[in-house]
mmCIF file of C-alpha atoms in Angstrom:
data_model
loop_
_atom_site.group_PDB
_atom_site.id
_atom_site.type_symbol
_atom_site.label_atom_id
_atom_site.label_comp_id
_atom_site.label_asym_id
_atom_site.label_seq_id
_atom_site.Cartn_x
_atom_site.Cartn_y
_atom_site.Cartn_z
ATOM 1 C CA UNK A 1 21.506 41.215 -24.212
ATOM 2 C CA UNK A 2 19.433 43.132 -21.636
ATOM 3 C CA UNK A 3 22.527 44.182 -19.724
ATOM 4 C CA UNK A 4 24.364 45.144 -22.908
ATOM 5 C CA UNK A 5 21.544 47.438 -24.030
ATOM 6 C CA UNK A 6 21.376 49.068 -20.606
ATOM 7 C CA UNK A 7 25.149 49.553 -20.555
ATOM 8 C CA UNK A 8 25.131 51.146 -24.023
ATOM 9 C CA UNK A 9 22.386 53.527 -22.850
ATOM 10 C CA UNK A 10 24.345 54.489 -19.740
ATOM 11 C CA UNK A 11 27.501 54.963 -21.800
ATOM 12 C CA UNK A 12 25.693 57.210 -24.267
ATOM 13 C CA UNK A 13 24.599 59.600 -21.498
ATOM 14 C CA UNK A 14 27.883 59.242 -19.550
ATOM 15 C CA UNK A 15 26.079 58.068 -16.423
ATOM 16 C CA UNK A 16 28.053 57.942 -13.153
ATOM 17 C CA UNK A 17 30.193 54.792 -12.790
ATOM 18 C CA UNK A 18 29.026 53.474 -16.168
ATOM 19 C CA UNK A 19 32.434 51.847 -16.709
ATOM 20 C CA UNK A 20 31.891 49.634 -13.657
ATOM 21 C CA UNK A 21 28.287 48.783 -14.585
ATOM 22 C CA UNK A 22 28.992 45.364 -16.222
ATOM 23 C CA UNK A 23 30.437 43.873 -13.025
ATOM 24 C CA UNK A 24 27.629 45.150 -10.818
ATOM 25 C CA UNK A 25 24.967 44.127 -13.315
ATOM 26 C CA UNK A 26 26.394 40.612 -13.494
ATOM 27 C CA UNK A 27 25.969 40.229 -9.719
ATOM 28 C CA UNK A 28 22.417 41.649 -9.740
ATOM 29 C CA UNK A 29 21.420 39.515 -12.720
ATOM 30 C CA UNK A 30 22.829 36.406 -11.035
ATOM 31 C CA UNK A 31 20.755 37.129 -7.903
ATOM 32 C CA UNK A 32 17.668 37.665 -10.085
ATOM 33 C CA UNK A 33 18.328 34.343 -11.820
ATOM 34 C CA UNK A 34 18.585 32.522 -8.486
ATOM 35 C CA UNK A 35 15.374 34.235 -7.341
ATOM 36 C CA UNK A 36 13.479 32.980 -10.382
ATOM 37 C CA UNK A 37 14.866 29.463 -9.925
ATOM 38 C CA UNK A 38 13.755 29.411 -6.286
ATOM 39 C CA UNK A 39 10.323 30.811 -7.174
ATOM 40 C CA UNK A 40 9.777 28.044 -9.762
ATOM 41 C CA UNK A 41 11.100 25.242 -7.591
ATOM 42 C CA UNK A 42 8.405 22.543 -7.314
ATOM 43 C CA UNK A 43 8.632 22.300 -3.517
ATOM 44 C CA UNK A 44 9.176 25.993 -2.679
ATOM 45 C CA UNK A 45 6.440 27.057 -5.108
ATOM 46 C CA UNK A 46 3.832 25.655 -2.700
ATOM 47 C CA UNK A 47 4.655 28.476 -0.282
ATOM 48 C CA UNK A 48 3.565 31.032 -2.954
ATOM 49 C CA UNK A 49 6.828 32.964 -2.628
ATOM 50 C CA UNK A 50 7.305 34.774 -5.931
ATOM 51 C CA UNK A 51 10.607 35.826 -7.421
ATOM 52 C CA UNK A 52 10.050 39.357 -6.070
ATOM 53 C CA UNK A 53 10.203 38.095 -2.473
ATOM 54 C CA UNK A 54 13.330 36.021 -3.112
ATOM 55 C CA UNK A 55 14.969 38.929 -4.947
ATOM 56 C CA UNK A 56 14.390 41.314 -2.043
ATOM 57 C CA UNK A 57 15.555 38.757 0.540
ATOM 58 C CA UNK A 58 18.716 37.804 -1.366
ATOM 59 C CA UNK A 59 19.516 41.423 -2.180
ATOM 60 C CA UNK A 60 19.032 42.365 1.479
ATOM 61 C CA UNK A 61 21.317 39.505 2.585
ATOM 62 C CA UNK A 62 24.069 40.653 0.235
ATOM 63 C CA UNK A 63 23.638 44.258 1.398
ATOM 64 C CA UNK A 64 24.132 43.303 5.054
ATOM 65 C CA UNK A 65 27.019 40.871 4.391
ATOM 66 C CA UNK A 66 29.096 43.284 2.297
ATOM 67 C CA UNK A 67 30.018 45.625 5.227
ATOM 68 C CA UNK A 68 31.858 42.746 6.911
ATOM 69 C CA UNK A 69 33.851 42.137 3.723
ATOM 70 C CA UNK A 70 34.520 45.724 2.590
ATOM 71 C CA UNK A 71 34.743 47.332 6.077
ATOM 72 C CA UNK A 72 32.400 50.043 4.800
ATOM 73 C CA UNK A 73 28.699 50.676 5.358
ATOM 74 C CA UNK A 74 28.184 52.002 1.827
ATOM 75 C CA UNK A 75 27.726 49.925 -1.292
ATOM 76 C CA UNK A 76 30.867 49.486 -3.450
ATOM 77 C CA UNK A 77 30.862 51.788 -6.483
ATOM 78 C CA UNK A 78 30.888 48.850 -8.887
ATOM 79 C CA UNK A 79 27.625 47.607 -7.359
ATOM 80 C CA UNK A 80 26.053 51.008 -6.702
ATOM 81 C CA UNK A 81 26.381 51.839 -10.401
ATOM 82 C CA UNK A 82 24.126 48.903 -11.293
ATOM 83 C CA UNK A 83 21.542 49.532 -8.544
ATOM 84 C CA UNK A 84 19.177 51.271 -10.961
ATOM 85 C CA UNK A 85 15.810 50.533 -9.336
ATOM 86 C CA UNK A 86 13.944 53.347 -11.056
ATOM 87 C CA UNK A 87 15.261 52.526 -14.521
ATOM 88 C CA UNK A 88 14.567 48.783 -14.245
ATOM 89 C CA UNK A 89 10.963 49.303 -13.167
ATOM 90 C CA UNK A 90 10.444 52.010 -15.816
ATOM 91 C CA UNK A 91 11.557 49.615 -18.563
ATOM 92 C CA UNK A 92 9.199 46.936 -17.233
ATOM 93 C CA UNK A 93 6.312 49.427 -17.360
ATOM 94 C CA UNK A 94 7.128 50.533 -20.904
ATOM 95 C CA UNK A 95 7.016 46.895 -22.035
ATOM 96 C CA UNK A 96 3.511 46.264 -20.679
ATOM 97 C CA UNK A 97 2.062 46.552 -24.220
ATOM 98 C CA UNK A 98 -1.592 47.203 -23.444
ATOM 99 C CA UNK A 99 -3.664 45.268 -26.005
ATOM 100 C CA UNK A 100 -6.826 47.232 -26.767
ATOM 101 C CA UNK A 101 -8.469 44.249 -28.481
ATOM 102 C CA UNK A 102 -8.260 42.305 -25.210
ATOM 103 C CA UNK A 103 -9.443 45.221 -23.094
ATOM 104 C CA UNK A 104 -12.403 46.200 -25.266
ATOM 105 C CA UNK A 105 -14.959 43.516 -24.242
ATOM 106 C CA UNK A 106 -14.500 43.962 -20.493
ATOM 107 C CA UNK A 107 -13.238 47.557 -20.442
ATOM 108 C CA UNK A 108 -16.413 49.338 -19.161
ATOM 109 C CA UNK A 109 -16.854 46.973 -16.206
ATOM 110 C CA UNK A 110 -13.118 46.856 -15.505
ATOM 111 C CA UNK A 111 -13.087 50.662 -15.470
ATOM 112 C CA UNK A 112 -15.945 50.639 -12.972
ATOM 113 C CA UNK A 113 -14.005 48.320 -10.662
ATOM 114 C CA UNK A 114 -10.621 50.050 -10.869
ATOM 115 C CA UNK A 115 -11.117 53.739 -11.653
ATOM 116 C CA UNK A 116 -13.802 54.604 -9.100
ATOM 117 C CA UNK A 117 -12.348 53.481 -5.795
ATOM 118 C CA UNK A 118 -8.624 53.582 -6.642
ATOM 119 C CA UNK A 119 -8.066 57.380 -7.016
ATOM 120 C CA UNK A 120 -10.426 58.344 -4.184
ATOM 121 C CA UNK A 121 -9.217 55.752 -1.673
ATOM 122 C CA UNK A 122 -5.620 56.501 -2.614
ATOM 123 C CA UNK A 123 -6.027 60.135 -1.547
ATOM 124 C CA UNK A 124 -8.096 59.357 1.560
ATOM 125 C CA UNK A 125 -5.681 56.736 2.918
ATOM 126 C CA UNK A 126 -2.651 58.935 2.166
ATOM 127 C CA UNK A 127 -4.316 61.701 4.205
ATOM 128 C CA UNK A 128 -5.031 59.282 7.079
ATOM 129 C CA UNK A 129 -1.405 58.148 7.094
ATOM 130 C CA UNK A 130 -0.186 61.733 7.228
ATOM 131 C CA UNK A 131 -2.799 63.145 9.619
ATOM 132 C CA UNK A 132 -3.322 60.359 12.132
ATOM 133 C CA UNK A 133 -0.276 58.083 11.872
ATOM 134 C CA UNK A 134 2.119 61.042 11.542
ATOM 135 C CA UNK A 135 3.865 59.567 8.491
ATOM 136 C CA UNK A 136 5.558 62.168 6.312
ATOM 137 C CA UNK A 137 3.426 63.254 3.356
ATOM 138 C CA UNK A 138 5.560 61.783 0.571
ATOM 139 C CA UNK A 139 5.943 58.359 2.185
ATOM 140 C CA UNK A 140 2.202 58.227 2.946
ATOM 141 C CA UNK A 141 1.415 59.016 -0.706
ATOM 142 C CA UNK A 142 3.861 56.367 -1.946
ATOM 143 C CA UNK A 143 2.527 53.720 0.453
ATOM 144 C CA UNK A 144 -1.106 54.430 -0.392
ATOM 145 C CA UNK A 145 -0.509 54.557 -4.158
ATOM 146 C CA UNK A 146 1.469 51.330 -4.110
ATOM 147 C CA UNK A 147 -1.302 49.581 -2.151
ATOM 148 C CA UNK A 148 -4.219 50.705 -4.294
ATOM 149 C CA UNK A 149 -2.646 50.605 -7.762
ATOM 150 C CA UNK A 150 0.102 48.134 -8.565
ATOM 151 C CA UNK A 151 2.724 47.822 -5.889
ATOM 152 C CA UNK A 152 6.318 48.610 -6.801
ATOM 153 C CA UNK A 153 5.503 50.167 -10.192
ATOM 154 C CA UNK A 154 3.223 52.771 -8.632
ATOM 155 C CA UNK A 155 5.653 53.385 -5.763
ATOM 156 C CA UNK A 156 8.548 54.073 -8.140
ATOM 157 C CA UNK A 157 6.396 56.272 -10.392
ATOM 158 C CA UNK A 158 5.086 58.354 -7.481
ATOM 159 C CA UNK A 159 8.484 58.584 -5.812
ATOM 160 C CA UNK A 160 10.053 59.722 -9.074
ATOM 161 C CA UNK A 161 7.344 62.316 -9.716
ATOM 162 C CA UNK A 162 7.961 63.848 -6.265
ATOM 163 C CA UNK A 163 11.757 63.554 -6.494
ATOM 164 C CA UNK A 164 12.048 61.187 -3.501
ATOM 165 C CA UNK A 165 12.887 57.863 -5.099
ATOM 166 C CA UNK A 166 14.877 56.889 -2.000
ATOM 167 C CA UNK A 167 11.650 56.784 0.033
ATOM 168 C CA UNK A 168 10.193 53.918 -2.022
ATOM 169 C CA UNK A 169 12.355 51.071 -0.753
ATOM 170 C CA UNK A 170 10.589 50.427 2.557
ATOM 171 C CA UNK A 171 6.992 50.610 1.189
ATOM 172 C CA UNK A 172 7.911 48.258 -1.676
ATOM 173 C CA UNK A 173 9.512 45.745 0.698
ATOM 174 C CA UNK A 174 6.444 45.801 2.988
ATOM 175 C CA UNK A 175 4.012 45.367 0.100
ATOM 176 C CA UNK A 176 6.012 42.549 -1.487
ATOM 177 C CA UNK A 177 6.011 40.562 1.760
ATOM 178 C CA UNK A 178 2.453 41.280 2.917
ATOM 179 C CA UNK A 179 0.938 40.524 -0.497
ATOM 180 C CA UNK A 180 1.482 36.800 0.130
ATOM 181 C CA UNK A 181 -1.432 36.361 2.622
ATOM 182 C CA UNK A 182 -3.864 38.038 0.196
ATOM 183 C CA UNK A 183 -2.583 35.972 -2.718
ATOM 184 C CA UNK A 184 -3.230 32.731 -0.830
ATOM 185 C CA UNK A 185 -6.401 33.615 1.079
ATOM 186 C CA UNK A 186 -8.553 35.478 -1.471
ATOM 187 C CA UNK A 187 -9.062 32.551 -3.907
ATOM 188 C CA UNK A 188 -10.323 30.315 -1.080
ATOM 189 C CA UNK A 189 -12.551 33.091 0.294
ATOM 190 C CA UNK A 190 -14.020 33.620 -3.186
ATOM 191 C CA UNK A 191 -14.849 29.914 -3.457
ATOM 192 C CA UNK A 192 -16.288 29.850 0.052
ATOM 193 C CA UNK A 193 -18.564 32.793 -0.764
ATOM 194 C CA UNK A 194 -19.533 31.141 -4.079
ATOM 195 C CA UNK A 195 -18.455 34.067 -6.235
ATOM 196 C CA UNK A 196 -18.555 33.568 -9.987
ATOM 197 C CA UNK A 197 -15.291 33.280 -11.917
ATOM 198 C CA UNK A 198 -15.715 36.778 -13.375
ATOM 199 C CA UNK A 199 -16.385 38.400 -9.987
ATOM 200 C CA UNK A 200 -13.467 36.543 -8.417
ATOM 201 C CA UNK A 201 -11.080 37.527 -11.211
ATOM 202 C CA UNK A 202 -12.144 41.176 -11.005
ATOM 203 C CA UNK A 203 -11.701 41.060 -7.232
ATOM 204 C CA UNK A 204 -8.175 39.667 -7.504
ATOM 205 C CA UNK A 205 -7.203 42.110 -10.247
ATOM 206 C CA UNK A 206 -8.465 45.106 -8.296
ATOM 207 C CA UNK A 207 -6.975 44.497 -4.858
ATOM 208 C CA UNK A 208 -3.806 42.404 -5.294
ATOM 209 C CA UNK A 209 -0.797 44.595 -5.969
ATOM 210 C CA UNK A 210 1.419 43.134 -8.702
ATOM 211 C CA UNK A 211 0.351 41.624 -12.035
ATOM 212 C CA UNK A 212 2.221 38.386 -11.376
ATOM 213 C CA UNK A 213 0.529 37.940 -8.001
ATOM 214 C CA UNK A 214 -2.879 38.595 -9.597
ATOM 215 C CA UNK A 215 -2.372 35.834 -12.157
ATOM 216 C CA UNK A 216 -1.094 33.526 -9.402
ATOM 217 C CA UNK A 217 -4.203 34.125 -7.283
ATOM 218 C CA UNK A 218 -6.500 33.521 -10.263
ATOM 219 C CA UNK A 219 -4.582 30.334 -11.033
ATOM 220 C CA UNK A 220 -5.116 29.108 -7.464
ATOM 221 C CA UNK A 221 -8.826 29.775 -7.958
ATOM 222 C CA UNK A 222 -8.567 27.454 -10.950
ATOM 223 C CA UNK A 223 -10.771 28.943 -13.663
ATOM 224 C CA UNK A 224 -9.727 30.321 -17.052
ATOM 225 C CA UNK A 225 -12.405 33.057 -16.965
ATOM 226 C CA UNK A 226 -11.054 34.212 -13.607
ATOM 227 C CA UNK A 227 -7.533 34.417 -15.036
ATOM 228 C CA UNK A 228 -8.651 36.403 -18.099
ATOM 229 C CA UNK A 229 -10.857 38.779 -16.101
ATOM 230 C CA UNK A 230 -8.182 39.390 -13.476
ATOM 231 C CA UNK A 231 -5.612 40.184 -16.185
ATOM 232 C CA UNK A 232 -7.910 42.702 -17.919
ATOM 233 C CA UNK A 233 -8.869 44.416 -14.653
ATOM 234 C CA UNK A 234 -5.216 44.657 -13.658
ATOM 235 C CA UNK A 235 -4.281 46.108 -17.044
ATOM 236 C CA UNK A 236 -6.974 48.766 -16.657
ATOM 237 C CA UNK A 237 -5.627 49.578 -13.220
ATOM 238 C CA UNK A 238 -2.056 49.734 -14.519
ATOM 239 C CA UNK A 239 -3.100 52.411 -17.010
ATOM 240 C CA UNK A 240 -3.772 54.649 -14.001
ATOM 241 C CA UNK A 241 -0.044 54.811 -13.246
ATOM 242 C CA UNK A 242 0.656 57.272 -16.062
ATOM 243 C CA UNK A 243 -2.054 59.894 -15.378
ATOM 244 C CA UNK A 244 -1.587 59.625 -11.627
ATOM 245 C CA UNK A 245 2.192 60.106 -11.854
ATOM 246 C CA UNK A 246 1.757 63.130 -14.140
ATOM 247 C CA UNK A 247 -0.879 64.609 -11.805
ATOM 248 C CA UNK A 248 1.370 64.060 -8.793
ATOM 249 C CA UNK A 249 4.368 65.630 -10.572
ATOM 250 C CA UNK A 250 2.261 68.688 -11.427
ATOM 251 C CA UNK A 251 0.660 68.944 -7.972
ATOM 252 C CA UNK A 252 3.891 68.441 -6.041
ATOM 253 C CA UNK A 253 5.756 70.949 -8.225
ATOM 254 C CA UNK A 254 3.113 73.579 -7.486
ATOM 255 C CA UNK A 255 3.235 72.701 -3.793
ATOM 256 C CA UNK A 256 7.025 73.108 -3.672
ATOM 257 C CA UNK A 257 6.902 76.409 -5.549
ATOM 258 C CA UNK A 258 4.260 77.790 -3.174
ATOM 259 C CA UNK A 259 6.292 76.600 -0.198
ATOM 260 C CA UNK A 260 9.390 78.297 -1.646
ATOM 261 C CA UNK A 261 7.517 81.596 -2.110
ATOM 262 C CA UNK A 262 6.159 81.462 1.443
ATOM 263 C CA UNK A 263 9.630 80.771 2.800
ATOM 264 C CA UNK A 264 11.072 83.721 0.873
ATOM 265 C CA UNK A 265 8.308 86.021 2.132
ATOM 266 C CA UNK A 266 8.878 84.900 5.702
ATOM 267 C CA UNK A 267 12.630 85.508 5.428
ATOM 268 C CA UNK A 268 11.958 88.957 3.929
ATOM 269 C CA UNK A 269 9.560 89.807 6.766
ATOM 270 C CA UNK A 270 12.137 88.814 9.382
ATOM 271 C CA UNK A 271 14.873 90.846 7.697
ATOM 272 C CA UNK A 272 12.629 93.923 7.504
ATOM 273 C CA UNK A 273 11.798 93.611 11.213
ATOM 274 C CA UNK A 274 15.493 93.300 11.999
ATOM 275 C CA UNK A 275 16.260 96.399 9.912
ATOM 276 C CA UNK A 276 13.548 98.410 11.697
ATOM 277 C CA UNK A 277 14.921 97.328 15.057
ATOM 278 C CA UNK A 278 18.447 98.345 14.031
ATOM 279 C CA UNK A 279 17.325 101.767 12.747
ATOM 280 C CA UNK A 280 15.304 102.522 15.900
ATOM 281 C CA UNK A 281 18.224 101.490 18.099
ATOM 282 C CA UNK A 282 20.586 103.794 16.265
ATOM 283 C CA UNK A 283 18.131 106.711 16.506
ATOM 284 C CA UNK A 284 17.785 106.265 20.279
ATOM 285 C CA UNK A 285 21.534 106.224 20.750
ATOM 286 C CA UNK A 286 22.064 109.434 18.739
ATOM 287 C CA UNK A 287 19.351 111.679 20.209
ATOM 288 C CA UNK A 288 21.727 113.349 22.678
ATOM 289 C CA UNK A 289 24.474 113.898 20.096
ATOM 290 C CA UNK A 290 22.936 116.040 17.394
ATOM 291 C CA UNK A 291 26.248 116.362 15.607
ATOM 292 C CA UNK A 292 26.370 112.644 14.908
ATOM 293 C CA UNK A 293 24.715 111.700 11.628
ATOM 294 C CA UNK A 294 22.068 109.017 11.832
ATOM 295 C CA UNK A 295 22.285 106.412 9.125
ATOM 296 C CA UNK A 296 18.909 104.929 8.233
ATOM 297 C CA UNK A 297 18.704 101.635 6.476
ATOM 298 C CA UNK A 298 16.098 101.494 3.706
ATOM 299 C CA UNK A 299 13.470 98.875 4.352
ATOM 300 C CA UNK A 300 13.500 97.426 0.863
ATOM 301 C CA UNK A 301 17.166 96.516 0.475
ATOM 302 C CA UNK A 302 16.172 92.852 0.544
ATOM 303 C CA UNK A 303 14.135 92.025 -2.537
ATOM 304 C CA UNK A 304 12.310 88.742 -2.793
ATOM 305 C CA UNK A 305 14.373 86.145 -4.567
ATOM 306 C CA UNK A 306 11.952 84.009 -6.527
ATOM 307 C CA UNK A 307 12.541 80.296 -6.888
ATOM 308 C CA UNK A 308 15.049 79.659 -9.665
ATOM 309 C CA UNK A 309 12.859 77.219 -11.567
ATOM 310 C CA UNK A 310 9.553 77.942 -13.233
ATOM 311 C CA UNK A 311 6.602 75.645 -12.706
ATOM 312 C CA UNK A 312 6.790 74.075 -16.162
ATOM 313 C CA UNK A 313 10.556 73.448 -15.800
ATOM 314 C CA UNK A 314 10.078 71.710 -12.466
ATOM 315 C CA UNK A 315 7.144 69.738 -13.885
ATOM 316 C CA UNK A 316 9.261 68.495 -16.796
ATOM 317 C CA UNK A 317 12.068 67.446 -14.444
ATOM 318 C CA UNK A 318 9.615 65.565 -12.238
ATOM 319 C CA UNK A 319 7.563 64.242 -15.143
ATOM 320 C CA UNK A 320 7.887 60.418 -15.206
ATOM 321 C CA UNK A 321 9.433 59.906 -18.642
ATOM 322 C CA UNK A 322 8.330 56.274 -18.771
ATOM 323 C CA UNK A 323 4.799 57.546 -19.520
ATOM 324 C CA UNK A 324 6.016 58.651 -22.970
ATOM 325 C CA UNK A 325 7.505 55.217 -23.653
ATOM 326 C CA UNK A 326 4.393 53.549 -22.248
ATOM 327 C CA UNK A 327 2.176 55.436 -24.710
ATOM 328 C CA UNK A 328 4.501 54.876 -27.686
ATOM 329 C CA UNK A 329 4.722 51.135 -27.007
ATOM 330 C CA UNK A 330 0.946 50.811 -26.677
ATOM 331 C CA UNK A 331 0.352 52.766 -29.910
ATOM 332 C CA UNK A 332 2.939 50.750 -31.850
ATOM 333 C CA UNK A 333 1.631 47.445 -30.563
ATOM 334 C CA UNK A 334 -1.976 48.264 -31.491
ATOM 335 C CA UNK A 335 -1.210 49.788 -34.908
ATOM 336 C CA UNK A 336 1.872 48.099 -36.366
ATOM 337 C CA UNK A 337 1.108 44.468 -35.486
ATOM 338 C CA UNK A 338 -1.720 43.115 -37.626
ATOM 339 C CA UNK A 339 -4.884 42.478 -35.602
ATOM 340 C CA UNK A 340 -5.891 39.740 -38.052
ATOM 341 C CA UNK A 341 -3.018 37.634 -36.719
ATOM 342 C CA UNK A 342 -3.818 37.056 -33.058
ATOM 343 C CA UNK A 343 -1.108 34.414 -32.722
ATOM 344 C CA UNK A 344 1.532 36.978 -33.739
ATOM 345 C CA UNK A 345 0.149 39.547 -31.303
ATOM 346 C CA UNK A 346 0.156 36.975 -28.525
ATOM 347 C CA UNK A 347 3.781 36.049 -29.220
ATOM 348 C CA UNK A 348 4.907 39.688 -29.153
ATOM 349 C CA UNK A 349 2.879 40.411 -26.016
ATOM 350 C CA UNK A 350 4.204 37.325 -24.228
ATOM 351 C CA UNK A 351 7.799 38.165 -25.156
ATOM 352 C CA UNK A 352 7.439 41.765 -23.931
ATOM 353 C CA UNK A 353 5.863 40.525 -20.703
ATOM 354 C CA UNK A 354 8.708 38.024 -20.261
ATOM 355 C CA UNK A 355 11.384 40.722 -20.631
ATOM 356 C CA UNK A 356 9.369 43.102 -18.430
ATOM 357 C CA UNK A 357 9.249 40.482 -15.661
ATOM 358 C CA UNK A 358 13.040 40.154 -15.813
ATOM 359 C CA UNK A 359 13.512 43.892 -15.433
ATOM 360 C CA UNK A 360 10.982 43.879 -12.595
ATOM 361 C CA UNK A 361 12.995 41.182 -10.792
ATOM 362 C CA UNK A 362 16.176 43.221 -11.278
ATOM 363 C CA UNK A 363 14.424 46.162 -9.629
ATOM 364 C CA UNK A 364 13.479 44.018 -6.624
ATOM 365 C CA UNK A 365 17.115 42.937 -6.232
ATOM 366 C CA UNK A 366 18.091 46.625 -6.273
ATOM 367 C CA UNK A 367 15.462 47.344 -3.625
ATOM 368 C CA UNK A 368 16.896 44.584 -1.445
ATOM 369 C CA UNK A 369 20.363 46.103 -1.855
ATOM 370 C CA UNK A 370 19.003 49.309 -0.341
ATOM 371 C CA UNK A 371 17.732 47.685 2.860
ATOM 372 C CA UNK A 372 20.061 47.743 5.856
ATOM 373 C CA UNK A 373 18.966 45.882 8.979
ATOM 374 C CA UNK A 374 20.582 48.466 11.258
ATOM 375 C CA UNK A 375 18.481 51.202 9.654
ATOM 376 C CA UNK A 376 15.349 49.077 10.075
ATOM 377 C CA UNK A 377 16.084 48.643 13.783
ATOM 378 C CA UNK A 378 16.626 52.371 14.244
ATOM 379 C CA UNK A 379 13.420 53.179 12.327
ATOM 380 C CA UNK A 380 11.279 50.435 13.892
ATOM 381 C CA UNK A 381 8.677 53.014 14.937
ATOM 382 C CA UNK A 382 8.254 54.301 11.374
ATOM 383 C CA UNK A 383 8.254 50.727 10.093
ATOM 384 C CA UNK A 384 5.368 49.885 12.415
ATOM 385 C CA UNK A 385 3.412 52.906 11.190
ATOM 386 C CA UNK A 386 3.909 51.928 7.543
ATOM 387 C CA UNK A 387 2.806 48.342 8.213
ATOM 388 C CA UNK A 388 -0.282 49.647 10.040
ATOM 389 C CA UNK A 389 -1.144 51.934 7.131
ATOM 390 C CA UNK A 390 -0.679 49.117 4.622
ATOM 391 C CA UNK A 391 -2.875 46.661 6.556
ATOM 392 C CA UNK A 392 -5.607 49.279 6.918
ATOM 393 C CA UNK A 393 -5.402 50.255 3.232
ATOM 394 C CA UNK A 394 -5.383 46.631 2.077
ATOM 395 C CA UNK A 395 -8.438 45.707 4.165
ATOM 396 C CA UNK A 396 -10.352 48.713 2.829
ATOM 397 C CA UNK A 397 -9.281 47.855 -0.732
ATOM 398 C CA UNK A 398 -10.377 44.214 -0.368
ATOM 399 C CA UNK A 399 -13.853 45.125 0.911
ATOM 400 C CA UNK A 400 -14.564 47.984 -1.508
ATOM 401 C CA UNK A 401 -13.186 46.164 -4.577
ATOM 402 C CA UNK A 402 -15.212 43.053 -3.703
ATOM 403 C CA UNK A 403 -18.392 45.133 -3.639
ATOM 404 C CA UNK A 404 -17.582 46.888 -6.933
ATOM 405 C CA UNK A 405 -16.641 43.597 -8.643
ATOM 406 C CA UNK A 406 -19.923 42.022 -7.548
ATOM 407 C CA UNK A 407 -21.923 45.021 -8.839
ATOM 408 C CA UNK A 408 -20.063 45.193 -12.161
ATOM 409 C CA UNK A 409 -19.916 41.487 -13.045
ATOM 410 C CA UNK A 410 -23.011 40.013 -11.375
ATOM 411 C CA UNK A 411 -25.629 42.762 -11.437
ATOM 412 C CA UNK A 412 -24.902 43.948 -15.018
#
């Protein structure tokens, strides 16, 4: 049913290769199914490898096996047409269904934990990655946002808002793999430090990337209050995706427009200098021959060509459209479904979360399909820089979030 709805949507907009989508989707869905089976295997589950890890690994294996079968280094069109990473993750975000009744009791303290350090540290670490590690600006922003907010969802949203969705694959793969140590270690550290269940849950929710990993860490801790608190804190942090993506789309659009104007002015300045040089050269050559007419080139024959798109047009193109669906879903869920029937609300929320997790797994398979080992070898230097930035950002996030969680849930 999921694939059918996606195919009908692609057909309605006449998306590229939409006729070949069913075959490619069947392969991706089958890999996602295997990933979920491996993640829920009784023996393999002890290693804390979630379906996201298996999806990336299996997708990457298929990506690097196909060239030997097709004699081509590019993905076949029937599979490329179903590699819709951005769309899969956008659907999973729209289906989050934020329940205000659940958020209300813990919202002020959850806001304190997630909305103070997340935006500020996100900008600071992105600057450090760009300034000191020499990572390009967009990749540094994506890596930092994914670390401090919610992993792949934030990476896709930020990449989409800046128009560089192709730069999200490596940061997402790094985060998905390196989240495992935090997921396993933090619950035991919390117990060793004798943190309360509320503080521990807030700590997990604030510094572990994905929602599934947060719940897994709280489950390892083994307290229902920790699970509930971690879920609320993570939901509050997830809300940041929308405003942050809109802000980044607006800011990056303005940055690109200013860069375009500066480039045009520089080109105009060079052309004017060239014209002056040409005119002076012609005058020098014709001084002795007064009968020869001197042709002077007007300095302003080159007018500035302004960027074709206005700021608001570029902003709308970069605007992450999932934010609209995210808001509509949240409004419908909190207004249409009767709040006097909590069992009904829970069923709807659980179903939406279930479908969202499936779409999230499909996105991880698509990410794996974009990873080529040869490219990783060639870009090993950049890979090392990204891993360094992630480790630094994660350590800072763990320490700062721990302090904020302790202040919010133990002191008040």
